[in-house]
Amino acid sequence: MTIIESKATVNKPVNEVFAFLSDLTNHQQLMPENIYNWSATRDEARFTIQNMAKLAVKVASRTENQQIVIVPSEEAPFAVELKWTLADNGGGTTAVTHTISADLNMMMKMLASGPLQKLADHQTKRLAAVV
């Protein structure tokens, strides 16, 4: 299992960050330019990654003000889990950890680890900017 992680501090209370991340319609604001054909509801999202694949994901679980777990809702090119973990830093700020766990063989790991790390970093950076 390949684990990719990105962390950020968001200058908003944990409940506001959780409310934003809990609704998958908001996640379009976190995506890089190579994501298109976006459609989403609160619990599911569909999109295309340029030159790669179409993905459909859904919220598997929400733990109030602590964690959101997102998994594929249809067959994906590889097993993957997206996890947002939140912690109240006090003073109205929130520590956010975005973890992508992907079951990649050696060849896929060489091809996909860099883009997945860029995606995680981009999303945490955008989260701090848009929430």
mmCIF file of C-alpha atoms in Angstrom:
data_model
loop_
_atom_site.group_PDB
_atom_site.id
_atom_site.type_symbol
_atom_site.label_atom_id
_atom_site.label_comp_id
_atom_site.label_asym_id
_atom_site.label_seq_id
_atom_site.Cartn_x
_atom_site.Cartn_y
_atom_site.Cartn_z
ATOM 1 C CA MET A 1 0.000 0.000 0.000
ATOM 2 C CA THR A 2 1.346 3.424 -0.993
ATOM 3 C CA ILE A 3 0.595 6.176 1.515
ATOM 4 C CA ILE A 4 0.751 9.799 0.381
ATOM 5 C CA GLU A 5 0.208 12.559 2.916
ATOM 6 C CA SER A 6 -0.100 16.332 2.896
ATOM 7 C CA LYS A 7 -0.699 18.627 5.874
ATOM 8 C CA ALA A 8 -1.908 22.195 6.278
ATOM 9 C CA THR A 9 -3.186 24.587 8.902
ATOM 10 C CA VAL A 10 -6.466 26.275 8.029
ATOM 11 C CA ASN A 11 -7.393 29.567 9.707
ATOM 12 C CA LYS A 12 -10.967 28.464 10.370
ATOM 13 C CA PRO A 13 -12.600 26.548 13.231
ATOM 14 C CA VAL A 14 -12.710 22.763 12.874
ATOM 15 C CA ASN A 15 -16.514 22.701 12.466
ATOM 16 C CA GLU A 16 -16.341 25.020 9.412
ATOM 17 C CA VAL A 17 -13.566 22.974 7.784
ATOM 18 C CA PHE A 18 -15.480 19.752 8.480
ATOM 19 C CA ALA A 19 -18.697 21.202 7.017
ATOM 20 C CA PHE A 20 -16.839 22.234 3.834
ATOM 21 C CA LEU A 21 -15.078 18.870 3.346
ATOM 22 C CA SER A 22 -18.192 16.836 4.215
ATOM 23 C CA ASP A 23 -19.948 18.100 1.085
ATOM 24 C CA LEU A 24 -18.317 16.670 -2.065
ATOM 25 C CA THR A 25 -19.765 19.500 -4.188
ATOM 26 C CA ASN A 26 -17.154 21.725 -2.490
ATOM 27 C CA HIS A 27 -14.257 19.494 -3.526
ATOM 28 C CA GLN A 28 -14.272 20.850 -7.082
ATOM 29 C CA GLN A 29 -12.712 24.019 -5.616
ATOM 30 C CA LEU A 30 -9.786 21.899 -4.386
ATOM 31 C CA MET A 31 -9.044 20.195 -7.706
ATOM 32 C CA PRO A 32 -6.208 21.082 -10.080
ATOM 33 C CA GLU A 33 -6.808 22.167 -13.677
ATOM 34 C CA ASN A 34 -6.341 18.647 -15.088
ATOM 35 C CA ILE A 35 -9.653 17.559 -13.488
ATOM 36 C CA TYR A 36 -12.718 18.091 -15.658
ATOM 37 C CA ASN A 37 -16.260 16.760 -16.290
ATOM 38 C CA TRP A 38 -16.939 17.360 -12.585
ATOM 39 C CA SER A 39 -20.348 16.498 -11.187
ATOM 40 C CA ALA A 40 -21.158 16.000 -7.530
ATOM 41 C CA THR A 41 -23.741 15.687 -4.803
ATOM 42 C CA ARG A 42 -23.085 15.934 -1.086
ATOM 43 C CA ASP A 43 -22.124 12.230 -0.944
ATOM 44 C CA GLU A 44 -20.765 11.379 -4.423
ATOM 45 C CA ALA A 45 -18.565 12.907 -7.114
ATOM 46 C CA ARG A 46 -17.620 11.976 -10.681
ATOM 47 C CA PHE A 47 -14.758 13.471 -12.647
ATOM 48 C CA THR A 48 -12.124 12.811 -15.272
ATOM 49 C CA ILE A 49 -8.391 13.126 -14.722
ATOM 50 C CA GLN A 50 -6.827 14.377 -17.942
ATOM 51 C CA ASN A 51 -4.944 11.635 -19.814
ATOM 52 C CA MET A 52 -5.616 9.136 -17.031
ATOM 53 C CA ALA A 53 -9.019 7.907 -15.913
ATOM 54 C CA LYS A 54 -12.613 8.626 -15.023
ATOM 55 C CA LEU A 55 -13.364 8.248 -11.339
ATOM 56 C CA ALA A 56 -16.503 8.026 -9.263
ATOM 57 C CA VAL A 57 -16.102 8.406 -5.504
ATOM 58 C CA LYS A 58 -18.375 8.482 -2.483
ATOM 59 C CA VAL A 59 -18.144 9.349 1.188
ATOM 60 C CA ALA A 60 -17.657 6.092 3.081
ATOM 61 C CA SER A 61 -17.774 7.666 6.542
ATOM 62 C CA ARG A 62 -17.898 10.961 8.379
ATOM 63 C CA THR A 63 -16.801 11.402 11.995
ATOM 64 C CA GLU A 64 -18.059 14.792 13.161
ATOM 65 C CA ASN A 65 -15.253 17.400 13.181
ATOM 66 C CA GLN A 66 -12.590 14.661 12.951
ATOM 67 C CA GLN A 67 -12.509 12.685 9.712
ATOM 68 C CA ILE A 68 -14.025 12.148 6.253
ATOM 69 C CA VAL A 69 -13.198 8.972 4.299
ATOM 70 C CA ILE A 70 -13.821 8.867 0.533
ATOM 71 C CA VAL A 71 -13.628 5.675 -1.556
ATOM 72 C CA PRO A 72 -14.419 4.709 -5.170
ATOM 73 C CA SER A 73 -18.113 4.089 -5.831
ATOM 74 C CA GLU A 74 -17.358 2.246 -9.075
ATOM 75 C CA GLU A 75 -14.437 0.182 -10.276
ATOM 76 C CA ALA A 76 -11.243 2.252 -10.210
ATOM 77 C CA PRO A 77 -7.883 1.618 -11.911
ATOM 78 C CA PHE A 78 -6.531 0.673 -8.451
ATOM 79 C CA ALA A 79 -7.833 0.469 -4.888
ATOM 80 C CA VAL A 80 -7.671 3.921 -3.308
ATOM 81 C CA GLU A 81 -8.894 5.698 -0.192
ATOM 82 C CA LEU A 82 -8.881 9.459 0.376
ATOM 83 C CA LYS A 83 -8.949 10.494 4.021
ATOM 84 C CA TRP A 84 -9.229 13.979 5.519
ATOM 85 C CA THR A 85 -8.287 14.088 9.224
ATOM 86 C CA LEU A 86 -8.992 17.240 11.228
ATOM 87 C CA ALA A 87 -7.753 18.426 14.618
ATOM 88 C CA ASP A 88 -8.726 21.582 16.486
ATOM 89 C CA ASN A 89 -5.578 23.647 17.064
ATOM 90 C CA GLY A 90 -7.444 26.086 19.285
ATOM 91 C CA GLY A 91 -7.588 29.791 18.498
ATOM 92 C CA GLY A 92 -9.950 29.155 15.588
ATOM 93 C CA THR A 93 -7.440 27.167 13.496
ATOM 94 C CA THR A 94 -7.566 23.584 12.283
ATOM 95 C CA ALA A 95 -4.777 21.113 11.511
ATOM 96 C CA VAL A 96 -5.672 19.151 8.370
ATOM 97 C CA THR A 97 -4.038 15.962 7.109
ATOM 98 C CA HIS A 98 -5.002 14.645 3.671
ATOM 99 C CA THR A 99 -3.973 11.008 3.180
ATOM 100 C CA ILE A 100 -4.229 9.068 -0.070
ATOM 101 C CA SER A 101 -3.800 5.300 0.357
ATOM 102 C CA ALA A 102 -3.418 3.486 -2.950
ATOM 103 C CA ASP A 103 -2.776 -0.153 -3.757
ATOM 104 C CA LEU A 104 -0.182 0.278 -6.498
ATOM 105 C CA ASN A 105 2.093 -2.305 -8.064
ATOM 106 C CA MET A 106 5.713 -1.245 -8.631
ATOM 107 C CA MET A 107 5.096 0.073 -12.159
ATOM 108 C CA MET A 108 1.979 2.032 -11.133
ATOM 109 C CA LYS A 109 3.820 3.350 -8.068
ATOM 110 C CA MET A 110 6.558 4.769 -10.300
ATOM 111 C CA LEU A 111 3.970 6.391 -12.598
ATOM 112 C CA ALA A 112 1.344 7.539 -10.106
ATOM 113 C CA SER A 113 3.124 8.472 -6.833
ATOM 114 C CA GLY A 114 4.341 11.864 -8.097
ATOM 115 C CA PRO A 115 0.960 12.942 -9.514
ATOM 116 C CA LEU A 116 -0.861 11.679 -6.394
ATOM 117 C CA GLN A 117 1.513 13.632 -4.120
ATOM 118 C CA LYS A 118 0.976 16.754 -6.257
ATOM 119 C CA LEU A 119 -2.786 16.238 -6.001
ATOM 120 C CA ALA A 120 -2.688 15.897 -2.197
ATOM 121 C CA ASP A 121 -0.439 18.969 -1.842
ATOM 122 C CA HIS A 122 -2.601 21.003 -4.232
ATOM 123 C CA GLN A 123 -5.791 20.086 -2.362
ATOM 124 C CA THR A 124 -4.459 20.989 1.097
ATOM 125 C CA LYS A 125 -3.042 24.274 -0.223
ATOM 126 C CA ARG A 126 -6.367 25.130 -1.920
ATOM 127 C CA LEU A 127 -8.308 24.158 1.222
ATOM 128 C CA ALA A 128 -6.403 26.727 3.255
ATOM 129 C CA ALA A 129 -7.177 29.342 0.577
ATOM 130 C CA VAL A 130 -10.880 28.689 -0.098
ATOM 131 C CA VAL A 131 -12.448 27.763 3.256
#
